[in-house]
Structures are given as C-alpha cells and as structure tokens.
Amino acid sequence: MKSSIRRSRRAAVAVALGSVLALTATACGDDGSGGGGGDSGAEGSGKGEIVFWDNNGGVRTDSWKEIIADFEKANPDIKVEYVGIPSTDYQSKVDTAIQGGGLPDVGGVGAAMLAGFAAQNALEPLDDRLAKSSLNGKLNEDMVTSLKAAGGGDDKLYSIPTSANNGVLYYRTDLFKKAGLAEPTTWDNFYTAAEKLTNSGKNEFGYTIRGGSGSIAQALDAMYGQSGITSFWDSSGEKTTVNDPKNVAALEKYAALYKKVTPAADLNNDFTKMVAQWDSGTIGMLNHNLGSYQDHVKALGTDKFRGIPQPVGSSGKRVQVSNPVDGMGLFKSSKNKEAAWKFIEFATSKAENSKFNEAAGQVPSNNDAAKDAWISKAEPTKLAAAALTDGSTTIVQLPYYLPDWNTISKADNEPNFQKVLNGDMSAKEFLDTMAGQLNEAQAEWKERNG
C-alpha cells in the first residue's frame, strides 16, 4: 500500500512540477531549451536543430547514426543531435527531465514505459499527424493498436511503432549435437539439456539466467510458458494471476537453475552482459529476444546456433508473455515539433525502417519493409513471425497501460528476484508481493478510467 501511494505521489508531483515549469517558461519567454512535462512547446519553423534520445544507446547507436545521416542528407535544413542512453537508464533519465526540464524533441518510447510518460502529460498525441502523413495505412495495425492500448486508457497514439520483438530461445546446435540432445522445443527438453550441458569444473553451463536489469520479464515468460496460464488477470479483471500456485511452482523450478546449471555472474547480468557471455563462452542456451540475433551471428556464425520460439508446455501449446512494441514519441515540450515529426516519419519509412530492423533482427512496423527479402533469411525473425500468426502461440498481454507497470516490473522487484535466486526469499513471497502491487495499481487505474 505504502509503495503505491509513494508512486502515485511521485507522479502527481511530476505533473504539478511540469506545469509550474511550463508557466515559468511562458512568463520568461522561450529560450529554446527543452521543457518539462506539461510544457506545450511549439510547432516551430520545421528547420534548425532537434534532439533525439535513443532508448537503447550503444546497442543501436550505429543504426541510428546511419538513419540520421540519411535524414540530414534528405533534409539539409534540419540537424539531429543524437543522445544514446542505455536502456537500463532511460526511464529514470526521462522522468528526471519531465520533472526538471531538458526533455528532447524526440525519444524512443516503447510500450513498457509509455503509460508512465503519458500520465505525466509529457507526450504529444500523434493521431492527427499520422492521419495526414505518408505513413497513414502503412504501419502494422497490431503494433499501432498495442501502443494505443499501452497509452493509459484514453485511446490516443503517443508513439509511432518502429519494431516488434519476440522472445527467443537461442541454443548452441554444435553443443547439442555433441551431447546427443533433442532440440529444446519443450520445457522438459530444456531442463534436461540445461543439466546435461553443465560441467562447472570446465566452466561449461547449460543455461544463462538473467538476474540483473530486465530480469522480471524473462522470469514471467518462463513462468507462464510452463504453467500454461493464458491471462494476466483472473476472470474479474481485478486480481493478477502472477501468484497463481502454478506460476509459483514454475518460478521455483526456474530459479533453482541459478548456480546449478548457470554461471554465478548471472546474478547481476543485464542483457548486454548475458549476451556477451553466451557469445564468448560454452553456454548451451540463452533466453533473449530477436534483438540480439545479429550479435550471435557475428560471434558464432550461423552454423553453431539456432534461435527458435519459446518451448511449449505440457499441454503441447506455447504460451508467452507479450514483448513490448518499440516506437518513437514526440515530446510535448518540443519547440520544433514540425521538424521532429519529419524525423519520425523518415525513420519509419520503408527504407529506413527495413534497414533498422534488419540490423536489429526485429519485425518491422512498416508493412512494406516487412516484405523485404532479408526477413526470410533471418531464421529467428521468420520463425517468430510465424509463431505469432499460425495459431500455435497464446500471448499473455502484460499491463503496459498501468502507469506503475515499469516501476513494478523493474525497480520495485528486480532486487527481490535476486533474493529468490540466492535463496533469501521464496518464490511465493516474491510473487505475492508483486501481485499486491499489481492489484492495487489495477484498482487505481480502473477508478481513474471508469
């Protein structure tokens, strides 16, 4: 209860402070600097400089710099200042800028953090701009719908989709063949392989588990994938299924892998460390998403690994939690919204969207880009797209629409998950705590949205 109240107060303070900053800017005149949440900004001249914050800096920096170079060549009267921010730091940096000023014109805004930013009045609705744009009718409708649903309940579009991701189980085909193991297409095969491929004395492990930043989403995927539960909420829509006994049992089994068939370093590994460790070592399996495919190709080639859809459960059905759609948002405080929108349009055009997603190994949001030949050559992307459309997979939709979702699924519970891995907290206590926070956040959201 207390943690939820604190979160609500923080959001209220952010909105209020943003309004004060907006009034201050109006009183003092526009100095061209970025504002905070609530600053209404301006359309601007459509020329000059804009600032873009990349929400996955480092990982996608080269791709974005190439897109920016293309954009500036096509629009010589606009310059884009690129700021790459690691995904683990992005939400806190934007939240700080919403409260204190200094927001960019454009930023990466994926579904997982969209509601929190929108609730603080920091994002410009994009429906009208899209309707008048060359992009109208060219974007994947499912991705657009997902981002609208994630916006917090007002059915407005605050982010233009750039790509969709999907959970993937990467496994070393060479190690599996050497050990005579069956492909890990089922959870039973997964656990068998994790054990048989482990020889800690030789620094060989069957699996690498994500214990650092981003650990909750991976744990949820493993839980629901094994339990077969297909909805995040019960039939009332008020209580989460996170702490259902089947999910508790699934998490107990999954967390027990730590240090038994995984490296001890996994406790603090975010995705970049986890991916680098898998690419450079002799670890049998890795759960990540399509985004790391090209890293694996560079490190291992295409003949030593495969990336397949998540394992199926005992029912023979595949259940996965939703991976957030990524996108680009226009911050309301921008003093040059016209130029910022031009950049968003350009970045999600066929050629640029295809180029970006080929490098990332993800599913393009631009329908024409999604028809390009490279998709059929990138096996994990091809298999993931098929799994999502052939009826073999049920997706458990995570509540990205809750303003508190990103806080609950990251800062509030990642340290507790580490305690579970270390044996200092039970899986039931961990999930009961998380469920209490989710149920309260859901009740608050329903009260606000009728």
Short mmCIF file of C-alpha atoms in Angstrom, two decimals:
data_model
loop_
_atom_site.label_atom_id
_atom_site.label_comp_id
_atom_site.label_asym_id
_atom_site.label_seq_id
_atom_site.Cartn_x
_atom_site.Cartn_y
_atom_site.Cartn_z
CA MET A 1 0.00 0.00 0.00
CA LYS A 2 2.66 2.50 1.03
CA SER A 3 4.80 1.89 -2.05
CA SER A 4 1.82 2.50 -4.33
CA ILE A 5 0.94 5.71 -2.52
CA ARG A 6 4.53 6.86 -2.93
CA ARG A 7 4.42 6.10 -6.64
CA SER A 8 1.15 8.00 -7.05
CA ARG A 9 2.57 10.95 -5.17
CA ARG A 10 5.67 10.96 -7.33
CA ALA A 11 3.54 11.04 -10.45
CA ALA A 12 1.41 13.85 -9.05
CA VAL A 13 4.49 15.84 -8.12
CA ALA A 14 5.92 15.31 -11.59
CA VAL A 15 2.77 16.62 -13.29
CA ALA A 16 2.50 19.56 -10.93
CA LEU A 17 6.14 20.49 -11.28
CA GLY A 18 5.90 20.18 -15.03
CA SER A 19 3.01 22.63 -15.04
CA VAL A 20 4.99 25.08 -12.94
CA LEU A 21 7.92 24.82 -15.34
CA ALA A 22 5.62 25.41 -18.30
CA LEU A 23 4.21 28.55 -16.67
CA THR A 24 7.72 29.74 -15.84
CA ALA A 25 8.82 29.28 -19.44
CA THR A 26 5.81 31.23 -20.65
CA ALA A 27 6.49 34.05 -18.24
CA CYS A 28 10.17 34.27 -19.03
CA GLY A 29 9.97 33.71 -22.77
CA ASP A 30 11.17 30.80 -24.92
CA ASP A 31 14.91 30.35 -24.68
CA GLY A 32 14.87 27.35 -26.99
CA SER A 33 15.68 24.86 -24.26
CA GLY A 34 13.66 21.74 -23.68
CA GLY A 35 10.82 21.89 -21.19
CA GLY A 36 9.31 19.52 -18.69
CA GLY A 37 6.05 17.60 -18.58
CA GLY A 38 3.11 19.89 -19.24
CA ASP A 39 5.10 22.38 -21.37
CA SER A 40 3.02 22.79 -24.53
CA GLY A 41 6.02 23.54 -26.78
CA ALA A 42 5.59 24.91 -30.30
CA GLU A 43 5.35 23.79 -33.92
CA GLY A 44 8.49 25.75 -34.78
CA SER A 45 9.85 26.52 -38.22
CA GLY A 46 10.41 22.96 -39.35
CA LYS A 47 14.11 23.81 -39.66
CA GLY A 48 17.08 24.01 -37.32
CA GLU A 49 18.23 21.50 -34.71
CA ILE A 50 16.29 18.82 -32.89
CA VAL A 51 17.45 16.44 -30.17
CA PHE A 52 16.81 12.70 -30.31
CA TRP A 53 17.22 10.39 -27.31
CA ASP A 54 17.83 6.75 -28.23
CA ASN A 55 16.31 4.43 -25.60
CA ASN A 56 18.80 1.66 -26.38
CA GLY A 57 22.01 3.62 -26.73
CA GLY A 58 25.15 1.67 -27.52
CA VAL A 59 23.26 -1.32 -28.88
CA ARG A 60 21.53 0.65 -31.66
CA THR A 61 23.83 3.67 -31.92
CA ASP A 62 25.36 2.77 -35.29
CA SER A 63 21.94 2.14 -36.83
CA TRP A 64 20.52 5.42 -35.61
CA LYS A 65 23.55 7.41 -36.74
CA GLU A 66 23.13 5.95 -40.22
CA ILE A 67 19.44 6.88 -40.25
CA ILE A 68 20.26 10.39 -39.02
CA ALA A 69 22.87 10.81 -41.77
CA ASP A 70 20.28 9.76 -44.36
CA PHE A 71 17.74 12.16 -42.86
CA GLU A 72 20.09 15.12 -42.80
CA LYS A 73 21.04 14.47 -46.42
CA ALA A 74 17.36 14.48 -47.40
CA ASN A 75 16.61 17.44 -45.10
CA PRO A 76 19.70 19.69 -45.17
CA ASP A 77 17.96 22.43 -43.17
CA ILE A 78 17.47 20.12 -40.14
CA LYS A 79 20.21 18.82 -37.86
CA VAL A 80 19.64 15.97 -35.39
CA GLU A 81 21.62 15.79 -32.17
CA TYR A 82 21.87 12.12 -31.18
CA VAL A 83 21.99 11.16 -27.50
CA GLY A 84 22.39 7.45 -26.79
CA ILE A 85 21.08 6.34 -23.40
CA PRO A 86 21.40 2.74 -22.15
CA SER A 87 18.03 1.03 -21.88
CA THR A 88 18.56 0.46 -18.15
CA ASP A 89 18.87 4.22 -17.50
CA TYR A 90 16.31 5.56 -19.96
CA GLN A 91 13.15 5.71 -17.87
CA SER A 92 14.81 7.46 -14.94
CA LYS A 93 16.50 9.99 -17.24
CA VAL A 94 13.21 10.88 -18.93
CA ASP A 95 11.36 11.04 -15.61
CA THR A 96 14.03 13.40 -14.27
CA ALA A 97 13.73 15.62 -17.36
CA ILE A 98 9.93 15.63 -17.08
CA GLN A 99 10.23 16.97 -13.56
CA GLY A 100 13.18 19.31 -14.04
CA GLY A 101 13.19 20.26 -17.71
CA GLY A 102 15.52 19.36 -20.55
CA LEU A 103 13.42 16.85 -22.48
CA PRO A 104 14.46 16.11 -26.08
CA ASP A 105 12.26 16.75 -29.10
CA VAL A 106 12.03 13.06 -29.99
CA GLY A 107 12.77 9.95 -27.99
CA GLY A 108 12.38 6.21 -28.07
CA VAL A 109 9.11 5.37 -26.32
CA GLY A 110 8.25 1.66 -26.13
CA ALA A 111 5.04 0.19 -24.77
CA ALA A 112 6.52 -0.71 -21.38
CA MET A 113 7.19 2.90 -20.36
CA LEU A 114 4.59 4.72 -22.46
CA ALA A 115 1.80 4.95 -19.87
CA GLY A 116 4.08 6.45 -17.25
CA PHE A 117 5.26 9.22 -19.57
CA ALA A 118 1.75 9.88 -20.92
CA ALA A 119 0.34 10.11 -17.38
CA GLN A 120 2.77 12.94 -16.72
CA ASN A 121 1.49 14.81 -19.78
CA ALA A 122 4.90 14.64 -21.44
CA LEU A 123 3.95 13.23 -24.86
CA GLU A 124 2.21 14.74 -27.86
CA PRO A 125 -0.78 12.78 -29.24
CA LEU A 126 0.12 11.71 -32.78
CA ASP A 127 -3.19 10.53 -34.24
CA ASP A 128 -3.84 13.64 -36.32
CA ARG A 129 -0.26 13.84 -37.58
CA LEU A 130 -0.34 10.19 -38.62
CA ALA A 131 -3.70 10.62 -40.39
CA LYS A 132 -2.19 13.36 -42.60
CA SER A 133 1.10 11.55 -43.11
CA SER A 134 2.50 9.37 -45.87
CA LEU A 135 2.73 6.71 -43.15
CA ASN A 136 -1.05 6.52 -42.84
CA GLY A 137 -2.14 2.97 -43.69
CA LYS A 138 1.49 1.83 -43.97
CA LEU A 139 2.03 0.79 -40.34
CA ASN A 140 1.30 -2.60 -38.83
CA GLU A 141 -2.16 -2.24 -37.26
CA ASP A 142 -1.45 -4.68 -34.44
CA MET A 143 1.57 -2.63 -33.37
CA VAL A 144 -0.41 0.61 -33.55
CA THR A 145 -3.21 -0.98 -31.50
CA SER A 146 -0.70 -2.23 -28.91
CA LEU A 147 0.77 1.23 -28.45
CA LYS A 148 -2.67 2.81 -28.18
CA ALA A 149 -3.63 0.28 -25.51
CA ALA A 150 -0.39 0.95 -23.65
CA GLY A 151 -1.02 4.68 -23.51
CA GLY A 152 -3.07 4.55 -20.33
CA GLY A 153 -6.72 4.34 -21.35
CA ASP A 154 -7.50 7.43 -23.46
CA ASP A 155 -7.18 5.55 -26.80
CA LYS A 156 -4.64 8.05 -28.13
CA LEU A 157 -1.47 7.21 -30.02
CA TYR A 158 1.58 8.65 -28.26
CA SER A 159 4.28 6.66 -30.04
CA ILE A 160 4.80 5.63 -33.67
CA PRO A 161 5.84 1.96 -33.78
CA THR A 162 9.26 1.11 -35.15
CA SER A 163 9.51 -2.61 -34.42
CA ALA A 164 8.13 -5.63 -32.63
CA ASN A 165 10.19 -8.08 -30.68
CA ASN A 166 9.59 -11.63 -29.56
CA GLY A 167 11.06 -13.97 -27.00
CA VAL A 168 13.54 -16.44 -28.48
CA LEU A 169 15.36 -19.46 -27.09
CA TYR A 170 18.83 -19.47 -28.61
CA TYR A 171 20.72 -22.74 -28.35
CA ARG A 172 24.12 -24.00 -29.45
CA THR A 173 23.44 -26.60 -32.13
CA ASP A 174 27.05 -27.78 -32.03
CA LEU A 175 26.93 -28.50 -28.29
CA PHE A 176 23.51 -30.17 -28.53
CA LYS A 177 24.72 -32.42 -31.36
CA LYS A 178 27.87 -33.37 -29.48
CA ALA A 179 25.81 -34.31 -26.39
CA GLY A 180 23.15 -36.14 -28.42
CA LEU A 181 20.40 -33.88 -27.10
CA ALA A 182 16.99 -33.22 -28.62
CA GLU A 183 16.16 -29.69 -29.70
CA PRO A 184 14.77 -27.70 -26.71
CA THR A 185 11.31 -27.25 -28.20
CA THR A 186 9.63 -28.35 -24.96
CA TRP A 187 10.25 -27.27 -21.37
CA ASP A 188 11.13 -30.86 -20.47
CA ASN A 189 13.84 -30.90 -23.15
CA PHE A 190 15.03 -27.50 -21.95
CA TYR A 191 15.60 -28.66 -18.36
CA THR A 192 17.23 -31.91 -19.49
CA ALA A 193 19.65 -30.05 -21.74
CA ALA A 194 20.45 -27.43 -19.10
CA GLU A 195 21.61 -30.19 -16.75
CA LYS A 196 23.45 -32.37 -19.26
CA LEU A 197 25.41 -29.49 -20.81
CA THR A 198 26.75 -28.32 -17.44
CA ASN A 199 30.26 -29.09 -16.26
CA SER A 200 31.10 -26.23 -13.93
CA GLY A 201 34.64 -27.53 -13.42
CA LYS A 202 35.30 -26.80 -17.08
CA ASN A 203 33.28 -23.56 -16.98
CA GLU A 204 30.60 -25.16 -19.16
CA PHE A 205 26.97 -24.37 -18.37
CA GLY A 206 23.67 -25.40 -19.82
CA TYR A 207 21.95 -22.03 -19.47
CA THR A 208 22.44 -18.38 -18.61
CA ILE A 209 19.71 -16.82 -16.47
CA ARG A 210 19.06 -13.08 -16.35
CA GLY A 211 19.44 -11.86 -12.78
CA GLY A 212 20.21 -8.18 -13.36
CA SER A 213 18.26 -5.41 -15.06
CA GLY A 214 15.32 -6.71 -17.11
CA SER A 215 15.08 -9.98 -15.17
CA ILE A 216 11.36 -9.79 -14.40
CA ALA A 217 10.13 -10.02 -17.99
CA GLN A 218 12.25 -13.12 -18.61
CA ALA A 219 11.05 -14.72 -15.38
CA LEU A 220 7.41 -14.03 -16.30
CA ASP A 221 7.95 -15.62 -19.71
CA ALA A 222 9.36 -18.76 -18.09
CA MET A 223 6.53 -18.88 -15.53
CA TYR A 224 3.60 -18.52 -17.90
CA GLY A 225 5.29 -20.69 -20.51
CA GLN A 226 5.44 -23.59 -18.05
CA SER A 227 2.17 -23.04 -16.19
CA GLY A 228 0.12 -22.61 -19.35
CA ILE A 229 -1.96 -19.83 -17.76
CA THR A 230 -3.15 -17.64 -20.63
CA SER A 231 -4.30 -14.42 -18.96
CA PHE A 232 -2.52 -11.92 -16.73
CA TRP A 233 -5.76 -11.19 -14.83
CA ASP A 234 -8.40 -13.52 -13.42
CA SER A 235 -11.98 -13.50 -14.73
CA SER A 236 -12.86 -10.47 -12.61
CA GLY A 237 -10.08 -8.42 -14.20
CA GLU A 238 -9.09 -7.23 -10.73
CA LYS A 239 -6.63 -9.87 -9.48
CA THR A 240 -3.46 -10.86 -11.27
CA THR A 241 -2.57 -14.47 -11.96
CA VAL A 242 1.11 -13.78 -11.28
CA ASN A 243 0.97 -15.57 -7.92
CA ASP A 244 -1.25 -18.45 -9.04
CA PRO A 245 0.12 -21.67 -7.47
CA LYS A 246 1.05 -22.98 -10.93
CA ASN A 247 3.15 -19.89 -11.57
CA VAL A 248 4.75 -20.15 -8.13
CA ALA A 249 5.77 -23.76 -8.84
CA ALA A 250 7.11 -22.77 -12.26
CA LEU A 251 9.24 -19.96 -10.83
CA GLU A 252 10.60 -22.24 -8.09
CA LYS A 253 11.81 -24.69 -10.72
CA TYR A 254 13.22 -21.98 -12.97
CA ALA A 255 15.02 -20.03 -10.22
CA ALA A 256 16.59 -23.26 -8.95
CA LEU A 257 18.69 -23.30 -12.14
CA TYR A 258 20.86 -20.48 -10.78
CA LYS A 259 24.41 -21.61 -9.98
CA LYS A 260 23.35 -25.22 -10.52
CA VAL A 261 23.48 -25.03 -14.32
CA THR A 262 24.30 -21.31 -14.78
CA PRO A 263 27.30 -19.09 -14.07
CA ALA A 264 27.30 -17.29 -10.71
CA ALA A 265 27.85 -14.00 -12.55
CA ASP A 266 24.29 -14.25 -13.86
CA LEU A 267 23.00 -12.72 -10.64
CA ASN A 268 23.95 -9.22 -11.84
CA ASN A 269 23.81 -9.69 -15.62
CA ASP A 270 21.65 -7.40 -17.72
CA PHE A 271 21.01 -8.39 -21.33
CA THR A 272 24.25 -6.96 -22.74
CA LYS A 273 26.42 -8.88 -20.27
CA MET A 274 24.32 -12.01 -20.64
CA VAL A 275 24.51 -11.90 -24.45
CA ALA A 276 28.26 -11.22 -24.44
CA GLN A 277 28.81 -14.10 -22.03
CA TRP A 278 26.84 -16.50 -24.22
CA ASP A 279 28.57 -15.37 -27.40
CA SER A 280 32.06 -15.81 -25.98
CA GLY A 281 31.68 -18.96 -23.90
CA THR A 282 30.41 -22.52 -23.92
CA ILE A 283 26.90 -22.00 -22.57
CA GLY A 284 24.20 -24.13 -24.11
CA MET A 285 21.12 -21.90 -24.06
CA LEU A 286 20.09 -18.28 -23.76
CA ASN A 287 16.64 -16.70 -23.47
CA HIS A 288 16.55 -13.27 -25.03
CA ASN A 289 14.71 -11.76 -27.97
CA LEU A 290 15.20 -11.07 -31.66
CA GLY A 291 17.30 -8.02 -30.87
CA SER A 292 20.48 -9.98 -30.15
CA TYR A 293 20.38 -12.19 -33.26
CA GLN A 294 22.98 -10.20 -35.20
CA ASP A 295 25.33 -10.26 -32.18
CA HIS A 296 25.20 -14.05 -32.21
CA VAL A 297 25.81 -14.20 -35.95
CA LYS A 298 28.89 -12.00 -35.60
CA ALA A 299 30.25 -14.11 -32.74
CA LEU A 300 29.30 -17.63 -33.81
CA GLY A 301 28.31 -17.56 -37.47
CA THR A 302 25.04 -19.18 -38.50
CA ASP A 303 26.07 -22.83 -38.22
CA LYS A 304 26.65 -23.10 -34.45
CA PHE A 305 23.32 -21.87 -33.10
CA ARG A 306 19.62 -21.52 -33.76
CA GLY A 307 17.01 -19.16 -32.42
CA ILE A 308 13.60 -20.80 -32.01
CA PRO A 309 10.28 -19.77 -30.44
CA GLN A 310 9.94 -20.39 -26.72
CA PRO A 311 9.39 -24.03 -25.60
CA VAL A 312 5.90 -25.47 -25.45
CA GLY A 313 4.40 -26.65 -22.18
CA SER A 314 2.96 -30.00 -21.11
CA SER A 315 -0.29 -29.23 -22.95
CA GLY A 316 1.59 -29.01 -26.23
CA LYS A 317 0.72 -25.32 -26.52
CA ARG A 318 3.13 -22.39 -26.45
CA VAL A 319 2.35 -19.56 -24.03
CA GLN A 320 4.45 -16.39 -23.99
CA VAL A 321 4.15 -13.01 -22.35
CA SER A 322 3.94 -10.05 -24.69
CA ASN A 323 7.11 -8.31 -25.76
CA PRO A 324 6.66 -4.54 -25.83
CA VAL A 325 6.41 -2.83 -29.20
CA ASP A 326 9.09 -0.16 -29.55
CA GLY A 327 8.45 3.25 -31.03
CA MET A 328 9.28 6.94 -31.29
CA GLY A 329 7.47 9.61 -29.30
CA LEU A 330 7.26 13.38 -29.81
CA PHE A 331 7.69 15.21 -26.54
CA LYS A 332 5.08 17.89 -25.97
CA SER A 333 7.69 20.40 -24.78
CA SER A 334 9.48 20.38 -28.17
CA LYS A 335 9.89 23.87 -29.63
CA ASN A 336 10.19 22.42 -33.14
CA LYS A 337 7.50 19.76 -33.46
CA GLU A 338 7.30 20.09 -37.23
CA ALA A 339 10.95 19.11 -37.69
CA ALA A 340 10.67 16.42 -35.01
CA TRP A 341 7.70 14.85 -36.78
CA LYS A 342 9.59 14.87 -40.09
CA PHE A 343 12.32 12.84 -38.40
CA ILE A 344 9.82 10.30 -37.02
CA GLU A 345 8.20 9.99 -40.46
CA PHE A 346 11.56 9.47 -42.14
CA ALA A 347 12.81 6.92 -39.60
CA THR A 348 9.69 4.76 -40.05
CA SER A 349 9.62 4.99 -43.85
CA LYS A 350 10.07 1.73 -45.77
CA ALA A 351 13.79 2.01 -46.50
CA GLU A 352 14.89 3.27 -43.08
CA ASN A 353 12.58 1.00 -41.07
CA SER A 354 13.80 -2.01 -43.03
CA LYS A 355 17.44 -1.03 -42.55
CA PHE A 356 16.98 -0.51 -38.80
CA ASN A 357 15.14 -3.79 -38.22
CA GLU A 358 17.48 -5.86 -40.37
CA ALA A 359 20.35 -4.70 -38.16
CA ALA A 360 18.30 -5.34 -35.03
CA GLY A 361 16.82 -8.63 -36.23
CA GLN A 362 13.33 -7.44 -35.31
CA VAL A 363 9.96 -7.29 -37.09
CA PRO A 364 9.47 -4.00 -38.98
CA SER A 365 6.47 -1.79 -38.25
CA ASN A 366 6.26 -0.53 -41.83
CA ASN A 367 4.22 -3.06 -43.80
CA ASP A 368 6.26 -2.54 -46.97
CA ALA A 369 9.51 -3.01 -45.06
CA ALA A 370 8.14 -6.26 -43.61
CA LYS A 371 8.03 -7.70 -47.15
CA ASP A 372 11.75 -7.27 -47.76
CA ALA A 373 13.80 -10.37 -48.56
CA TRP A 374 16.08 -10.23 -45.50
CA ILE A 375 13.28 -11.39 -43.19
CA SER A 376 13.13 -14.84 -44.78
CA LYS A 377 16.91 -15.13 -44.39
CA ALA A 378 16.93 -14.25 -40.66
CA GLU A 379 15.61 -17.55 -39.29
CA PRO A 380 14.67 -16.42 -35.75
CA THR A 381 12.69 -13.46 -37.13
CA LYS A 382 10.97 -15.69 -39.67
CA LEU A 383 10.10 -18.35 -37.06
CA ALA A 384 8.94 -15.73 -34.55
CA ALA A 385 6.67 -14.08 -37.08
CA ALA A 386 5.21 -17.48 -37.97
CA ALA A 387 4.68 -18.46 -34.33
CA LEU A 388 2.72 -15.27 -33.75
CA THR A 389 0.43 -15.81 -36.75
CA ASP A 390 -0.03 -19.58 -37.18
CA GLY A 391 -2.17 -20.16 -34.09
CA SER A 392 0.49 -22.11 -32.18
CA THR A 393 1.14 -19.38 -29.61
CA THR A 394 -1.01 -17.72 -26.97
CA ILE A 395 0.23 -14.32 -25.83
CA VAL A 396 -0.33 -13.21 -22.24
CA GLN A 397 -0.74 -9.44 -22.55
CA LEU A 398 1.23 -7.59 -19.89
CA PRO A 399 -0.43 -4.47 -18.42
CA TYR A 400 1.72 -1.83 -20.09
CA TYR A 401 -1.21 0.57 -19.71
CA LEU A 402 -0.60 0.82 -15.96
CA PRO A 403 1.47 3.94 -15.21
CA ASP A 404 3.21 1.97 -12.45
CA TRP A 405 3.97 -1.08 -14.60
CA ASN A 406 7.54 -0.19 -15.46
CA THR A 407 8.34 0.64 -11.83
CA ILE A 408 6.72 -2.55 -10.51
CA SER A 409 8.39 -4.76 -13.11
CA LYS A 410 11.81 -3.19 -12.68
CA ALA A 411 12.94 -1.09 -9.69
CA ASP A 412 10.40 -2.46 -7.21
CA ASN A 413 11.03 -6.15 -7.81
CA GLU A 414 14.35 -6.81 -9.55
CA PRO A 415 16.24 -6.74 -6.21
CA ASN A 416 13.70 -9.20 -4.78
CA PHE A 417 14.18 -11.55 -7.71
CA GLN A 418 17.89 -11.61 -6.92
CA LYS A 419 16.94 -12.65 -3.40
CA VAL A 420 14.91 -15.51 -4.86
CA LEU A 421 17.90 -16.65 -6.92
CA ASN A 422 20.12 -16.51 -3.83
CA GLY A 423 17.59 -18.42 -1.73
CA ASP A 424 16.92 -15.45 0.56
CA MET A 425 13.26 -15.11 -0.46
CA SER A 426 10.75 -17.74 -1.52
CA ALA A 427 9.16 -17.64 -4.96
CA LYS A 428 5.75 -17.39 -3.28
CA GLU A 429 6.71 -14.39 -1.16
CA PHE A 430 8.21 -12.68 -4.19
CA LEU A 431 5.15 -13.24 -6.37
CA ASP A 432 2.68 -12.38 -3.59
CA THR A 433 4.47 -9.05 -3.10
CA MET A 434 4.38 -8.29 -6.79
CA ALA A 435 0.74 -9.36 -7.04
CA GLY A 436 -0.26 -6.99 -4.25
CA GLN A 437 1.35 -4.07 -6.06
CA LEU A 438 -0.25 -5.03 -9.38
CA ASN A 439 -3.72 -5.47 -7.92
CA GLU A 440 -3.54 -2.05 -6.29
CA ALA A 441 -2.26 -0.40 -9.46
CA GLN A 442 -5.07 -2.06 -11.44
CA ALA A 443 -7.69 -0.83 -8.97
CA GLU A 444 -6.33 2.73 -9.18
CA TRP A 445 -6.31 2.58 -12.97
CA LYS A 446 -9.88 1.31 -13.13
CA GLU A 447 -11.04 4.02 -10.77
CA ARG A 448 -9.46 6.72 -12.93
CA ASN A 449 -10.71 5.27 -16.22
CA GLY A 450 -14.22 4.21 -15.18
#
